Short mmCIF file of C-alpha atoms in Angstrom, two decimals:
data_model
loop_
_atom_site.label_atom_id
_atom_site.label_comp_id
_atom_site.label_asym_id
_atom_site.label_seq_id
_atom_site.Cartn_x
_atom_site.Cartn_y
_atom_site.Cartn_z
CA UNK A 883 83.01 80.07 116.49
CA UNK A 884 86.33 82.38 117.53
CA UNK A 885 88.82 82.00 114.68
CA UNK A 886 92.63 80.81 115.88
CA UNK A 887 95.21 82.98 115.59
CA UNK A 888 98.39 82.41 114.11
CA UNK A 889 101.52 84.19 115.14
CA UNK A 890 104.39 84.40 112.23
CA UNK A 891 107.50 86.20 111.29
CA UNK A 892 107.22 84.80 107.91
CA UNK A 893 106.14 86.91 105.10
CA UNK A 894 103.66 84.39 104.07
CA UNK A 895 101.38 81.23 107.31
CA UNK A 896 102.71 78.06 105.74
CA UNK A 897 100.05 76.52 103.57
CA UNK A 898 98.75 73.97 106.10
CA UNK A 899 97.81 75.99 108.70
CA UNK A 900 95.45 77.45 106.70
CA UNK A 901 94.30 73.91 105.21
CA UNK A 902 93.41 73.05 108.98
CA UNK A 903 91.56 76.35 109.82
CA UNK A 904 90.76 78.52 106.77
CA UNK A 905 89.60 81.43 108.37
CA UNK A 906 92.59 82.07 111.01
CA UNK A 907 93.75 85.15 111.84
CA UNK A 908 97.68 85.37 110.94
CA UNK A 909 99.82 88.14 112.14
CA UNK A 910 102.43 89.22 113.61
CA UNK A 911 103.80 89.46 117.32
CA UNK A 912 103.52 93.03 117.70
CA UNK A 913 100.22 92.95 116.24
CA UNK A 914 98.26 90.89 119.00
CA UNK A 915 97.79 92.29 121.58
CA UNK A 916 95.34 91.44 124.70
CA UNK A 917 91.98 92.52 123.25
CA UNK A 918 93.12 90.36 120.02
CA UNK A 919 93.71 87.43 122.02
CA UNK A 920 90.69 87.66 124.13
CA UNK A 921 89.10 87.00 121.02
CA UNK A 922 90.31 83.20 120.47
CA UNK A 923 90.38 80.35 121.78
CA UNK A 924 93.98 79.01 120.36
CA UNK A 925 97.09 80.73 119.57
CA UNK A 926 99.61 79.04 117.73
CA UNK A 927 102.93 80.79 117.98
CA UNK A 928 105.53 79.64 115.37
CA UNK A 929 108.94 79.55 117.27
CA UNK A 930 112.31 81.18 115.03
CA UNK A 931 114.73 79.08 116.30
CA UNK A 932 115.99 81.20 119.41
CA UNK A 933 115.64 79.50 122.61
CA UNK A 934 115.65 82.66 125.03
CA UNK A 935 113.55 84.76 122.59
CA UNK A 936 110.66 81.75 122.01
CA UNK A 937 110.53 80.99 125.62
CA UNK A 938 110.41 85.27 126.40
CA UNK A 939 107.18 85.20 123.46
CA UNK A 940 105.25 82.64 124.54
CA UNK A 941 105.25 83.74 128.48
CA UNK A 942 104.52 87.32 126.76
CA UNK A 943 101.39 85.86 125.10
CA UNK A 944 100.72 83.59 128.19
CA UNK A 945 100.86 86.82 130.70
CA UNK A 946 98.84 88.87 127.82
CA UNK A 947 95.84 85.83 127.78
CA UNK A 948 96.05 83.69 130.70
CA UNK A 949 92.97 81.64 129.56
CA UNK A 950 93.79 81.16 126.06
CA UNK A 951 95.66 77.65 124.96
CA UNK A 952 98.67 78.11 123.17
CA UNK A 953 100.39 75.79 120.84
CA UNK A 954 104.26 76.21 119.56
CA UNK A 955 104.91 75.07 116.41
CA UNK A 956 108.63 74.31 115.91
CA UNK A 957 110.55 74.03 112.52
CA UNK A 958 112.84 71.59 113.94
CA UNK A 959 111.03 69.92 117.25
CA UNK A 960 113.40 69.10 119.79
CA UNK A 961 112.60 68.23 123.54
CA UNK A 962 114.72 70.68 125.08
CA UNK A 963 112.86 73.42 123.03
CA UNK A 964 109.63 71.97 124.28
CA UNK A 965 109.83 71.63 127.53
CA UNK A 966 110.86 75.09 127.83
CA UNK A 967 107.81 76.42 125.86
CA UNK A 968 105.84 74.45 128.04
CA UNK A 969 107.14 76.19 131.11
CA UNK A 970 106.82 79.22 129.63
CA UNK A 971 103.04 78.83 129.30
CA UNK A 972 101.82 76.30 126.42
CA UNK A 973 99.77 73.75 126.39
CA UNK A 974 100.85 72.63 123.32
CA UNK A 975 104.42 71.45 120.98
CA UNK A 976 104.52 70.29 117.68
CA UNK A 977 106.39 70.50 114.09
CA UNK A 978 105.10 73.45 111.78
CA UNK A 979 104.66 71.05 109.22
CA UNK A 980 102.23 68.78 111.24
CA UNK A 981 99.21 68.16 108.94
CA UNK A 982 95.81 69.74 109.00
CA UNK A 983 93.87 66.54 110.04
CA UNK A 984 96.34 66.18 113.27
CA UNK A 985 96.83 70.35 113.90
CA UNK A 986 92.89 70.05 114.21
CA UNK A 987 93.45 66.89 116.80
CA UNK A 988 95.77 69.24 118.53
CA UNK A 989 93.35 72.17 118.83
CA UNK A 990 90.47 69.95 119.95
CA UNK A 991 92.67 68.39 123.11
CA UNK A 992 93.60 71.79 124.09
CA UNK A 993 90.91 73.45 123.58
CA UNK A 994 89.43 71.21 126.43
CA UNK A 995 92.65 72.02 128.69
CA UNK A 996 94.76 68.74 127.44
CA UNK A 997 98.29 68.72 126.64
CA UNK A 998 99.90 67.52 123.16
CA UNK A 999 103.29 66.52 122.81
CA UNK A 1000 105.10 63.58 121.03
CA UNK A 1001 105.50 60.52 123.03
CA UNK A 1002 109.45 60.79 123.13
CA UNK A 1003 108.76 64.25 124.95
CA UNK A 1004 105.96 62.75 127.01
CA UNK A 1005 108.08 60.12 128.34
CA UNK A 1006 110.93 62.45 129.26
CA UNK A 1007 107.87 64.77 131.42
CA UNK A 1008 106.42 61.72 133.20
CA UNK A 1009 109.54 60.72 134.19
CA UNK A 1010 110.76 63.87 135.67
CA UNK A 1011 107.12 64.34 137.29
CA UNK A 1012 108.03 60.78 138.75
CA UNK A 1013 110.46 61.95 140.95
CA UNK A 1014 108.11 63.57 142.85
CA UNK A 1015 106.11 61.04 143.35
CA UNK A 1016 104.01 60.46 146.88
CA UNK A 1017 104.05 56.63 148.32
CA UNK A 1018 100.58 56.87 148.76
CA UNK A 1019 98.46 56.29 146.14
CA UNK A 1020 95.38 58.56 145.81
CA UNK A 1021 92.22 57.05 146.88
CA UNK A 1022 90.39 57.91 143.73
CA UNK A 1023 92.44 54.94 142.03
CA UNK A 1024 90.43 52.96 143.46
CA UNK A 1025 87.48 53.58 141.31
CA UNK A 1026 89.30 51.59 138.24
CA UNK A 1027 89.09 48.34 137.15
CA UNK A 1028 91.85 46.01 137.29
CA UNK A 1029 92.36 46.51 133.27
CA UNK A 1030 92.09 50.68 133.72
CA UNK A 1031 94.35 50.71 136.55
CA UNK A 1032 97.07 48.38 134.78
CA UNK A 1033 96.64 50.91 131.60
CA UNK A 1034 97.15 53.84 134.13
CA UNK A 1035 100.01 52.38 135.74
CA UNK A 1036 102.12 51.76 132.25
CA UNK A 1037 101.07 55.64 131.48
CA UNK A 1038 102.62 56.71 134.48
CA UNK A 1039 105.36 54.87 133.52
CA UNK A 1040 105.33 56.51 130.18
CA UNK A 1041 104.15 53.66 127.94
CA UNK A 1042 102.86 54.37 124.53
CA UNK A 1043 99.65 52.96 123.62
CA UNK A 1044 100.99 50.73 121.15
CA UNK A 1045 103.74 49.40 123.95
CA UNK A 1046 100.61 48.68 126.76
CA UNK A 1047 98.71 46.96 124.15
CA UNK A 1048 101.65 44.53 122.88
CA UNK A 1049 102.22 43.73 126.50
CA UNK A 1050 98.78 43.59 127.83
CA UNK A 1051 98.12 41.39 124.94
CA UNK A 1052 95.09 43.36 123.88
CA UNK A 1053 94.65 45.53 120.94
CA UNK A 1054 95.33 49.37 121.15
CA UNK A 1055 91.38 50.42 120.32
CA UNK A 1056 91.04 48.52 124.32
CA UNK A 1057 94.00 50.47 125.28
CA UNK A 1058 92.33 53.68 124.36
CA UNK A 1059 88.88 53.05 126.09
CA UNK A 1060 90.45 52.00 128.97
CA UNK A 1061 92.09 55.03 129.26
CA UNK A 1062 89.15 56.92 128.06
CA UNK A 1063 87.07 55.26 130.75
CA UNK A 1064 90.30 56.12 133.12
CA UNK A 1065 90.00 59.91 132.38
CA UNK A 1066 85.92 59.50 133.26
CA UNK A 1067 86.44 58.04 136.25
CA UNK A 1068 89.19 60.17 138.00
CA UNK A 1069 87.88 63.64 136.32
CA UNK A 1070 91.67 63.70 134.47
CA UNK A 1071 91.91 65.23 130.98
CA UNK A 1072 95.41 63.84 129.78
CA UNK A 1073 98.31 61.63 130.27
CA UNK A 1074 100.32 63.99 132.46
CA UNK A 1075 97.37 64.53 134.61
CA UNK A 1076 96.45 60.82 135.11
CA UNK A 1077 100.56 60.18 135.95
CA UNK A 1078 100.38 63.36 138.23
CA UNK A 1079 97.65 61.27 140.02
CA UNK A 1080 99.00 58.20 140.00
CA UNK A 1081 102.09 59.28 141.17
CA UNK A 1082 100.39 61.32 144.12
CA UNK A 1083 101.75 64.97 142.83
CA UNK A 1084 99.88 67.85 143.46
CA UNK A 1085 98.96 69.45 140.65
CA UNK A 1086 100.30 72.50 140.68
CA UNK A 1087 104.05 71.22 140.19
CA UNK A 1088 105.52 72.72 137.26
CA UNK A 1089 106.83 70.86 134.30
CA UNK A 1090 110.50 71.71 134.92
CA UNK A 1091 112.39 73.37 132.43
CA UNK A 1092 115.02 70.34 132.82
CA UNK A 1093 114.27 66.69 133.03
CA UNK A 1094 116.72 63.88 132.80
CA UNK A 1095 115.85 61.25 130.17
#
């Protein structure tokens, strides 16, 4: 298996990085360069702080290995800061401090081309993807059951699972494998992509770097 990389300006990874994948690779920026990256699968880029310069890094590393998922770890996550990271290129946004069960949760969903964000941020993207929206709905909906589609619907909306299941009335282990069964069924690997198709956006609109909550 590739080894993640890590890239740091601190002196030392923070301890739980390492507790979640103990043989990474951590280094610095001006050490990875694109036969490095070619070599993993994930690279987790801890941000400094610096809006301009994080964004400018992570399209750097994004440019350097197109295919490769990256992650940003923030010290102090704030939605702003992600959504620009995930314009920049990432698939991935979440605290430095996360802990090594959920950083390996995170690496397994983009690994497989998902995105993972908080649900505050979530809501904010699905909302500004909403505005795009098409008033036709894409045929493929049509596959779902009535219980799917009402689970896809309150994702679009961006509903966490725990809200769908308190309204549904149902418990949020249903919630999940009716979206599970949801992702099957329209060939969708995450929540922006199943509210990019219920919506009736194309694909290929960017997450923009601005969204109104």
């Amino acid at each position: 298996m590739k080894r993640p990389v890590f890239l740091t300006q601190r002196p030392e990874p923070i301890p739980r990085w390492l507790e979640a994948f103990p043989d990474a690779v951590v280094m610095a920026d001006r050490d990875a360069d694109a036969a490095v990256l070619a070599q993993t699968p994930l690279v987790w880029v801890h941000l400094t702080g610096d809006g301009q310069a994080d964004t400018a890094r992570v399209s750097a590393i994004h440019a350097l290995a197109p295919k490769v998922a990256i992650v940003a770890l923030s010290n102090v996550p704030e939605d702003e800061q992600g959504l620009a990271v995930l314009s920049a290129g990432a698939s991935g946004y979440c605290s430095a401090l996360t802990l090594p069960t959920v950083l390996r949760q995170v690496a397994a969903v983009v690994e497989q081309g998902g995105l993972w964000v908080g649900p505050q941020l979530m809501r904010r993207m699905i909302s500004g993807l909403a505005a795009h929206a098409s008033p036709t709905p894409a045929p493929s909906l049509r596959t779902l059951s009535q219980r799917e589609r009402q689970v896809a619907d309150a994702v679009a909306r961006g509903a966490t699972n725990k809200e769908i299941a308190r309204v549904m009335g149902i418990t949020e282990r249903t919630v999940k494998a009716h979206l599970t069964a949801a992702y099957e069924k329209l060939g969708v690997r995450d929540r922006v992509q199943l509210s990019l198709l219920v919506h009736g956006v194309e694909e290929s609109t960017q997450i923009p770097q601005k969204i109104s909550a």
